[in-house]
CSV table of C-alpha atoms and ligand atoms in Angstrom, one decimal:
chain,number,residue,atom,x,y,z
K,1,MET,CA,41.8,-24.0,2.4
K,2,SER,CA,42.0,-23.1,6.0
K,3,GLY,CA,41.4,-25.7,8.7
K,4,PRO,CA,38.6,-25.8,11.3
K,5,LEU,CA,38.2,-22.9,13.7
K,6,PRO,CA,40.1,-23.1,17.0
K,7,LYS,CA,38.0,-24.4,19.9
K,8,SER,CA,38.0,-21.1,21.7
K,9,ALA,CA,36.7,-19.3,18.5
K,10,SER,CA,33.9,-21.9,18.1
K,11,ALA,CA,33.0,-21.5,21.7
K,12,ARG,CA,32.7,-17.7,21.3
K,13,LEU,CA,30.5,-18.1,18.2
K,14,ASN,CA,28.2,-20.5,20.1
K,15,ALA,CA,28.0,-18.1,23.1
K,16,LEU,CA,27.1,-15.2,20.7
K,17,LEU,CA,24.5,-17.4,19.0
K,18,SER,CA,22.8,-18.2,22.3
K,19,SER,CA,22.7,-14.6,23.3
K,20,PHE,CA,21.1,-13.7,20.0
K,21,LYS,CA,18.4,-16.4,20.5
K,22,GLU,CA,17.7,-15.0,24.0
K,23,MET,CA,17.5,-11.4,22.7
K,24,ALA,CA,15.2,-12.2,19.8
K,25,LYS,CA,12.5,-13.2,22.3
K,26,ARG,CA,12.5,-9.7,23.9
K,27,GLN,CA,13.0,-7.6,20.7
K,28,VAL,CA,9.8,-5.5,20.6
K,29,GLY,CA,11.0,-2.0,20.2
K,30,TYR,CA,12.9,-2.0,16.9
K,31,PRO,CA,11.0,-2.9,13.7
K,32,VAL,CA,13.0,-5.9,12.6
K,33,ASN,CA,11.1,-9.0,11.5
K,34,GLN,CA,12.8,-12.1,13.0
K,35,ASP,CA,10.5,-14.5,11.2
K,36,PHE,CA,12.4,-15.8,8.2
K,37,ASP,CA,14.3,-18.7,6.8
K,38,TYR,CA,16.8,-18.0,4.0
K,39,SER,CA,18.6,-21.3,4.3
K,40,ASP,CA,18.0,-21.9,0.5
K,41,LEU,CA,20.5,-19.1,0.0
K,42,LEU,CA,23.3,-20.6,2.1
K,43,PRO,CA,25.3,-22.0,-0.9
K,44,PHE,CA,25.6,-18.5,-2.2
K,45,LEU,CA,27.8,-17.6,0.8
K,46,GLN,CA,30.6,-19.5,-0.9
K,47,TYR,CA,31.0,-17.0,-3.7
K,48,SER,CA,32.3,-13.5,-3.8
K,49,ALA,CA,29.5,-12.2,-5.9
K,50,ASN,CA,29.2,-8.4,-6.3
K,51,ASN,CA,26.5,-6.2,-7.8
K,52,VAL,CA,28.8,-3.3,-8.6
K,53,GLY,CA,27.3,-0.9,-11.1
K,54,ASP,CA,23.8,-0.1,-12.4
K,55,PRO,CA,21.5,-3.2,-12.2
K,56,PHE,CA,19.9,-2.1,-15.4
K,57,GLN,CA,23.1,-1.8,-17.4
K,58,GLY,CA,25.3,-4.8,-16.6
K,59,SER,CA,29.0,-4.8,-15.6
K,60,ASN,CA,32.3,-6.6,-16.3
K,61,PHE,CA,31.9,-8.2,-12.9
K,62,ARG,CA,29.5,-10.9,-14.1
K,63,MET,CA,29.1,-12.9,-10.9
K,64,ASN,CA,26.3,-10.8,-9.8
K,65,THR,CA,22.5,-10.9,-9.1
K,66,HIS,CA,21.5,-7.9,-11.3
K,67,GLU,CA,18.7,-9.8,-13.0
K,68,ILE,CA,17.2,-10.7,-9.6
K,69,GLU,CA,17.7,-7.1,-8.5
K,70,ARG,CA,15.8,-5.8,-11.5
K,71,GLU,CA,12.9,-8.1,-10.5
K,72,VAL,CA,13.0,-6.7,-7.0
K,73,ILE,CA,12.8,-3.2,-8.4
K,74,SER,CA,9.9,-4.2,-10.6
K,75,THR,CA,8.0,-5.6,-7.6
K,76,PHE,CA,8.5,-2.4,-5.7
K,77,ALA,CA,7.5,-0.3,-8.7
K,78,ASP,CA,4.2,-2.2,-8.7
K,79,LEU,CA,3.7,-1.7,-4.9
K,80,MET,CA,4.5,2.0,-5.2
K,81,HIS,CA,2.5,2.7,-8.3
K,82,LEU,CA,5.5,3.6,-10.4
K,83,ASP,CA,5.1,2.9,-14.2
K,84,GLN,CA,7.4,0.0,-15.1
K,85,GLU,CA,8.7,1.9,-18.1
K,86,GLN,CA,9.8,4.7,-15.8
K,87,ALA,CA,11.0,2.7,-12.9
K,88,TRP,CA,14.6,2.7,-11.8
K,89,GLY,CA,16.2,1.8,-8.5
K,90,TYR,CA,18.6,-0.5,-6.8
K,91,VAL,CA,19.0,-2.6,-3.6
K,92,THR,CA,20.7,-0.5,-1.0
K,93,SER,CA,22.5,-1.2,2.3
K,94,GLY,CA,19.4,0.2,4.2
K,95,GLY,CA,17.2,3.2,4.9
K,96,THR,CA,20.0,5.7,5.3
K,97,GLU,CA,21.5,5.0,1.9
K,98,GLY,CA,18.1,5.2,0.3
K,99,ASN,CA,17.5,8.6,1.9
K,100,MET,CA,20.9,9.7,0.8
K,101,TYR,CA,20.1,8.7,-2.8
K,102,GLY,CA,16.9,10.7,-2.7
K,103,LEU,CA,18.5,13.8,-1.3
K,104,TYR,CA,21.4,13.5,-3.7
K,105,MET,CA,19.0,13.2,-6.6
K,106,GLY,CA,17.0,16.2,-5.4
K,107,ARG,CA,20.2,18.2,-5.1
K,108,GLU,CA,21.4,17.2,-8.6
K,109,LEU,CA,18.1,18.2,-10.1
K,110,PHE,CA,17.8,21.4,-8.0
K,111,PRO,CA,21.3,22.5,-6.8
K,112,THR,CA,19.9,25.7,-5.2
K,113,GLY,CA,17.0,23.9,-3.5
K,114,THR,CA,16.0,24.1,0.2
K,115,VAL,CA,15.3,20.8,2.0
K,116,TYR,CA,12.3,20.8,4.3
K,117,PHE,CA,11.9,17.9,6.8
K,118,SER,CA,9.9,17.6,10.0
K,119,GLN,CA,11.1,17.3,13.6
K,120,ASP,CA,10.0,13.6,13.6
K,121,THR,CA,12.2,12.8,10.5
K,122,HIS,CA,14.7,10.0,11.1
K,123,TYR,CA,18.1,11.2,12.3
K,124,SER,CA,19.8,10.0,9.1
K,125,VAL,CA,18.3,12.9,7.2
K,126,VAL,CA,20.0,15.6,9.3
K,127,LYS,CA,23.3,13.8,9.0
K,128,LEU,CA,22.9,13.4,5.2
K,129,LEU,CA,22.1,17.0,4.8
K,130,ARG,CA,25.4,17.8,6.5
K,131,VAL,CA,27.2,15.3,4.3
K,132,LEU,CA,25.6,16.7,1.1
K,133,ASN,CA,25.9,20.3,2.3
K,134,MET,CA,22.3,21.1,1.4
K,135,ARG,CA,20.4,24.2,2.7
K,136,ASN,CA,17.7,22.9,5.0
K,137,ILE,CA,14.9,23.9,7.4
K,138,MET,CA,13.3,21.8,10.1
K,139,ILE,CA,9.5,22.0,10.2
K,140,LYS,CA,7.4,21.5,13.3
K,141,SER,CA,5.6,18.2,13.8
K,142,GLN,CA,2.1,17.7,15.1
K,143,GLU,CA,1.6,15.7,18.3
K,144,ASN,CA,0.9,12.5,16.3
K,145,GLY,CA,4.2,12.8,14.5
K,146,GLU,CA,2.9,14.1,11.2
K,147,VAL,CA,4.4,17.2,9.7
K,148,ASP,CA,2.7,20.5,10.7
K,149,TYR,CA,1.2,21.5,7.3
K,150,GLU,CA,0.7,25.1,8.3
K,151,ASP,CA,4.3,25.5,9.3
K,152,LEU,CA,5.4,23.8,6.1
K,153,ARG,CA,3.3,26.1,4.0
K,154,GLU,CA,4.5,29.2,5.7
K,155,THR,CA,8.2,28.2,5.6
K,156,ILE,CA,8.0,27.3,1.9
K,157,ARG,CA,6.2,30.6,1.3
K,158,VAL,CA,8.9,32.6,2.9
K,159,ASN,CA,11.6,30.7,0.8
K,160,ARG,CA,9.7,30.4,-2.4
K,161,ASP,CA,12.6,31.9,-4.3
K,162,THR,CA,14.4,28.5,-4.0
K,163,PRO,CA,13.3,25.1,-5.2
K,164,ALA,CA,11.6,23.0,-2.6
K,165,ILE,CA,13.0,19.6,-1.8
K,166,ILE,CA,10.7,17.8,0.8
K,167,VAL,CA,11.4,14.7,2.8
K,168,ALA,CA,8.0,13.2,3.5
K,169,ASN,CA,7.7,10.6,6.2
K,170,ILE,CA,5.8,7.5,5.2
K,171,GLY,CA,5.9,6.2,8.7
K,172,THR,CA,8.0,8.1,11.3
K,173,THR,CA,10.5,6.2,13.4
K,174,MET,CA,8.9,6.8,16.8
K,175,LYS,CA,5.2,7.2,16.1
K,176,GLY,CA,4.6,5.6,12.7
K,177,ALA,CA,3.0,8.8,11.4
K,178,VAL,CA,2.4,9.2,7.7
K,179,ASP,CA,2.7,12.6,6.1
K,180,ASP,CA,-0.2,13.5,3.7
K,181,LEU,CA,1.4,13.5,0.3
K,182,TYR,CA,-1.7,15.1,-1.3
K,183,ARG,CA,-1.6,18.0,1.2
K,184,ILE,CA,2.1,18.5,0.5
K,185,ARG,CA,1.5,18.6,-3.2
K,186,ASP,CA,-1.5,21.0,-2.6
K,187,ILE,CA,0.8,23.3,-0.6
K,188,LEU,CA,3.4,23.4,-3.4
K,189,GLU,CA,0.7,24.0,-6.0
K,190,GLY,CA,-1.1,26.6,-3.9
K,191,LEU,CA,2.2,28.6,-3.5
K,192,ASP,CA,2.9,28.1,-7.2
K,193,VAL,CA,6.3,26.6,-6.5
K,194,GLN,CA,7.7,25.7,-9.9
K,195,ASP,CA,10.6,23.5,-9.0
K,196,SER,CA,10.0,20.8,-6.3
K,197,TYR,CA,11.0,17.3,-5.4
K,198,VAL,CA,9.5,15.0,-2.9
K,199,HIS,CA,11.6,12.1,-1.4
K,200,ALA,CA,9.5,9.6,0.7
K,201,ASP,CA,11.2,7.9,3.6
K,202,ALA,CA,9.1,4.8,3.7
K,203,ALA,CA,11.5,2.6,5.7
K,204,LEU,CA,8.8,0.6,7.5
K,205,SER,CA,5.4,1.7,6.3
K,206,GLY,CA,6.5,1.3,2.7
K,207,MET,CA,5.9,-2.4,3.4
K,208,ILE,CA,2.7,-1.8,5.3
K,209,LEU,CA,0.6,0.6,3.3
K,210,PRO,CA,0.6,-1.4,0.0
K,211,PHE,CA,-1.0,-4.3,1.9
K,212,VAL,CA,-3.9,-2.6,3.9
K,213,PRO,CA,-7.4,-2.1,2.6
K,214,ASP,CA,-7.5,1.7,3.2
K,215,PRO,CA,-3.9,3.0,2.8
K,216,GLN,CA,-2.9,6.7,3.1
K,217,PRO,CA,-1.4,7.9,-0.2
K,218,HIS,CA,2.2,6.5,-0.3
K,219,GLY,CA,3.3,6.1,-3.9
K,220,PHE,CA,4.6,7.8,-7.0
K,221,ASP,CA,1.0,8.4,-8.1
K,222,ALA,CA,0.8,10.8,-5.1
K,223,GLY,CA,3.6,12.9,-6.3
K,224,VAL,CA,6.7,11.2,-4.9
K,225,ASN,CA,9.9,11.5,-6.9
K,226,SER,CA,12.0,9.0,-5.0
K,227,MET,CA,11.4,6.6,-2.2
K,228,ALA,CA,13.5,4.5,0.3
K,229,VAL,CA,12.1,1.3,1.8
K,230,SER,CA,13.9,-0.9,4.2
K,231,GLY,CA,14.5,-4.6,3.6
K,232,HIS,CA,15.6,-5.7,7.0
K,233,LYS,CA,12.6,-4.2,8.7
K,234,LEU,CA,9.3,-5.7,7.7
K,235,ILE,CA,10.6,-8.1,5.0
K,236,GLY,CA,13.2,-9.4,7.5
K,237,SER,CA,16.8,-10.1,6.6
K,238,PRO,CA,20.0,-11.3,8.4
K,239,LEU,CA,21.8,-8.4,6.9
K,240,PRO,CA,20.7,-4.7,6.6
K,241,CYS,CA,19.4,-3.9,3.2
K,242,GLY,CA,16.7,-1.8,1.4
K,243,VAL,CA,15.4,-0.5,-1.9
K,244,VAL,CA,15.6,2.9,-3.4
K,245,LEU,CA,13.2,3.7,-6.3
K,246,THR,CA,13.1,6.7,-8.6
K,247,ASN,CA,12.3,7.8,-12.1
K,248,LYS,CA,14.6,6.5,-14.8
K,249,ASP,CA,14.8,9.9,-16.4
K,250,TYR,CA,16.4,11.6,-13.4
K,251,VAL,CA,19.2,9.0,-13.1
K,252,ALA,CA,20.9,10.3,-16.3
K,253,ARG,CA,21.7,13.4,-14.2
K,254,ILE,CA,24.1,11.5,-12.0
K,255,ALA,CA,25.3,8.6,-14.3
K,256,ARG,CA,29.0,8.4,-15.2
K,257,SER,CA,30.5,5.6,-17.2
K,258,ILE,CA,33.4,3.8,-15.5
K,259,GLU,CA,35.7,1.8,-17.8
K,260,TYR,CA,37.4,-0.3,-15.1
K,261,VAL,CA,34.2,-2.1,-14.1
K,262,GLY,CA,32.5,-1.7,-17.4
K,263,ALA,CA,29.5,-0.2,-15.6
K,264,LEU,CA,27.4,2.9,-15.5
K,265,ASP,CA,28.0,4.5,-12.1
K,266,THR,CA,24.6,5.4,-10.9
K,267,THR,CA,24.6,4.0,-7.4
K,268,ILE,CA,26.2,5.5,-4.3
K,269,PRO,CA,28.5,2.6,-3.4
K,270,GLY,CA,30.8,0.9,-5.9
K,271,SER,CA,30.7,-2.7,-4.7
K,272,ARG,CA,27.3,-3.8,-3.6
K,273,SER,CA,25.8,-6.8,-2.0
K,274,ALA,CA,24.7,-9.5,-4.4
K,275,LEU,CA,23.0,-11.4,-1.5
K,276,ALA,CA,20.7,-8.6,-0.4
K,277,PRO,CA,18.6,-8.7,-3.7
K,278,LEU,CA,18.5,-12.5,-3.3
K,279,ILE,CA,17.1,-12.2,0.2
K,280,ILE,CA,14.4,-9.7,-0.8
K,281,TRP,CA,13.5,-11.7,-3.9
K,282,HIS,CA,13.3,-14.9,-1.9
K,283,ALA,CA,10.9,-13.3,0.6
K,284,PHE,CA,8.6,-12.2,-2.2
K,285,GLN,CA,8.8,-15.6,-4.0
K,286,GLU,CA,8.0,-17.4,-0.8
K,287,ARG,CA,5.3,-15.2,0.7
K,288,GLY,CA,3.9,-13.3,-2.3
K,289,HIS,CA,1.5,-10.4,-2.1
K,290,GLU,CA,-1.0,-12.5,-0.1
K,291,GLY,CA,1.6,-13.6,2.4
K,292,PHE,CA,2.7,-10.1,3.1
K,293,GLN,CA,-1.0,-9.0,3.3
K,294,GLU,CA,-1.6,-11.7,5.9
K,295,THR,CA,1.5,-10.6,7.8
K,296,VAL,CA,0.5,-7.0,7.9
K,297,VAL,CA,-3.0,-7.7,8.9
K,298,GLY,CA,-1.7,-9.8,11.8
K,299,MET,CA,0.8,-7.1,12.9
K,300,LEU,CA,-1.9,-4.4,13.0
K,301,GLU,CA,-4.3,-6.7,14.9
K,302,VAL,CA,-1.6,-7.3,17.6
K,303,ALA,CA,-0.9,-3.6,17.7
K,304,GLU,CA,-4.6,-2.8,18.3
K,305,TYR,CA,-4.7,-5.5,20.9
K,306,GLY,CA,-1.6,-3.9,22.6
K,307,VAL,CA,-3.3,-0.5,22.6
K,308,ARG,CA,-6.4,-2.0,24.2
K,309,ARG,CA,-4.5,-3.9,26.8
K,310,PHE,CA,-2.6,-0.8,27.8
K,311,ASN,CA,-5.7,1.4,27.8
K,312,ASP,CA,-7.7,-1.2,29.8
K,313,ALA,CA,-4.9,-1.0,32.4
K,314,GLY,CA,-5.2,2.8,32.5
K,315,VAL,CA,-2.1,3.5,30.4
K,316,PRO,CA,-2.7,6.1,27.6
K,317,ALA,CA,-1.2,4.1,24.7
K,318,TRP,CA,-2.1,4.9,21.2
K,319,ARG,CA,-1.2,4.3,17.5
K,320,ASN,CA,-1.6,6.1,14.2
K,321,ARG,CA,-3.9,4.7,11.5
K,322,ASN,CA,-2.4,1.7,9.7
K,323,SER,CA,0.6,1.7,12.0
K,324,ALA,CA,2.1,-1.2,14.0
K,325,THR,CA,3.8,1.3,16.3
K,326,VAL,CA,2.2,1.4,19.8
K,327,VAL,CA,3.2,4.5,21.6
K,328,PHE,CA,3.0,4.6,25.4
K,329,PRO,CA,4.6,6.6,28.3
K,330,ARG,CA,8.2,5.9,28.9
K,331,PRO,CA,8.3,2.9,31.4
K,332,LYS,CA,10.6,2.3,34.4
K,333,PRO,CA,14.3,1.4,33.7
K,334,GLU,CA,13.6,-2.3,34.8
K,335,VAL,CA,11.4,-2.7,31.8
K,336,PHE,CA,14.2,-1.7,29.5
K,337,ARG,CA,16.5,-4.2,31.1
K,338,LYS,CA,14.2,-7.0,30.2
K,339,TRP,CA,12.8,-5.8,26.8
K,340,GLN,CA,14.5,-4.2,23.9
K,341,ILE,CA,12.3,-1.1,23.7
K,342,ALA,CA,13.1,2.2,21.9
K,343,PRO,CA,12.7,5.2,24.2
K,344,PHE,CA,12.5,8.9,23.1
K,345,GLU,CA,12.1,11.6,25.8
K,346,ASP,CA,8.9,10.8,27.7
K,347,ILE,CA,7.6,8.1,25.4
K,348,ALA,CA,8.5,4.7,24.3
K,349,HIS,CA,7.2,2.4,21.6
K,350,VAL,CA,6.6,-1.2,20.7
K,351,ILE,CA,6.4,-2.2,17.1
K,352,THR,CA,4.4,-5.3,16.6
K,353,MET,CA,6.6,-7.1,14.0
K,354,PRO,CA,5.4,-10.6,13.0
K,355,HIS,CA,7.4,-12.3,15.9
K,356,VAL,CA,5.6,-10.1,18.5
K,357,THR,CA,2.6,-12.1,19.9
K,358,ARG,CA,-0.4,-11.1,22.0
K,359,ASP,CA,1.2,-13.1,24.9
K,360,MET,CA,4.3,-10.9,24.6
K,361,MET,CA,2.1,-7.8,24.7
K,362,ASP,CA,0.4,-9.1,27.8
K,363,GLU,CA,3.7,-9.8,29.5
K,364,LEU,CA,5.0,-6.3,28.5
K,365,VAL,CA,1.9,-4.5,29.8
K,366,ASP,CA,2.1,-6.4,33.1
K,367,ASP,CA,5.8,-5.5,33.4
K,368,CYS,CA,5.0,-1.8,32.8
K,369,LEU,CA,2.4,-1.8,35.5
K,370,ARG,CA,4.5,-3.6,38.1
Y,401,LIG,C1,11.9,6.2,9.1
Y,401,LIG,C2,13.3,5.7,9.0
Y,401,LIG,N1,14.1,6.1,8.1
Y,401,LIG,C3,15.3,5.7,7.9
Y,401,LIG,C4,15.9,4.7,8.8
Y,401,LIG,C5,17.3,4.3,8.6
Y,401,LIG,O1,17.4,3.0,8.3
Y,401,LIG,P1,18.8,2.3,8.4
Y,401,LIG,O2,19.1,2.1,9.8
Y,401,LIG,O3,18.5,1.0,7.6
Y,401,LIG,O4,19.9,3.1,7.7
Y,401,LIG,C6,15.1,4.3,9.8
Y,401,LIG,C7,15.6,3.3,10.8
Y,401,LIG,O5,15.1,3.0,11.8
Y,401,LIG,C8,13.7,4.8,10.0
Y,401,LIG,O6,12.9,4.4,11.0
């Protein structure tokens, strides 16, 4: 065993910790929930556990959390209206990996397909399309961040000789806009497109819509073929993680048996975090459906309060339906120095994650007006 840390290293860690504590108070622009306590899981940090392989098939590396991971997938299958018998998925390293899985699956099912994604789609998708070398076309967005359905229809019509692989946004990064999955399916049916695949990027709103009384369509019952949801966003996690969900039947297309690890290779990484499934599972055990419902209701109330506060002060802030993302004109640079806010061209946003209070919104609005 190694000895205690040198004093200088301890001092650096303490300084870093203090800076994190300070920053957490001003973190309003990025959708990461800071409100969690996973200290029950601390003893697991002493083990080199590894979830290599397909969580539904087991592996030679038996110090894993595959059983817990399967429960996480089952929980998400319920939230996303995916039949348990058909459900397959795994805990990813975050939204990008989930999107990569969806696109990879789309490509394996339809190698000649064209990918359609909107201007407001997360930047990971453009990067992944380069990595996967898939033919793709960007579709215009509407002002509120939703895909422009007319442009989507016309572009698919012109390219109807190739299968359509669509990335639908279930909550865009900047404006929290939700693409209408029924309209997307109607477009495909109206054009008589035989081969199609819809991947839903539900990084943040995948954990909002299942908990609101009047959600936009967001699940497999609305024609989704795969879906990526983030774990470190609304659930909250000290390490980036997420969930990818798809239909079990598709996975056979990419599975390869690997003798060395005694596992079916169906995931993008080899070694995978055994802690991430524990974190997500812990969150659901602790808070349950009702707990998340309460959290989401609270977030949307603070978002509405923020919009009102801005509007009352004459600032044209707004938000999409069922969204915790408050969009407002890009403020002065001093505001960015104090608050961690995400800017994009002439707008900025605040996402009212559970640690964002009405008092914080008041202070932010006052700072924007100064
Ligand atoms: C809509 C959307 N998709 C995907 C991602 C990528 O997630 P990650 O940073 O976990 O890879 C994000 C991150 O902000 C996002 O907002």
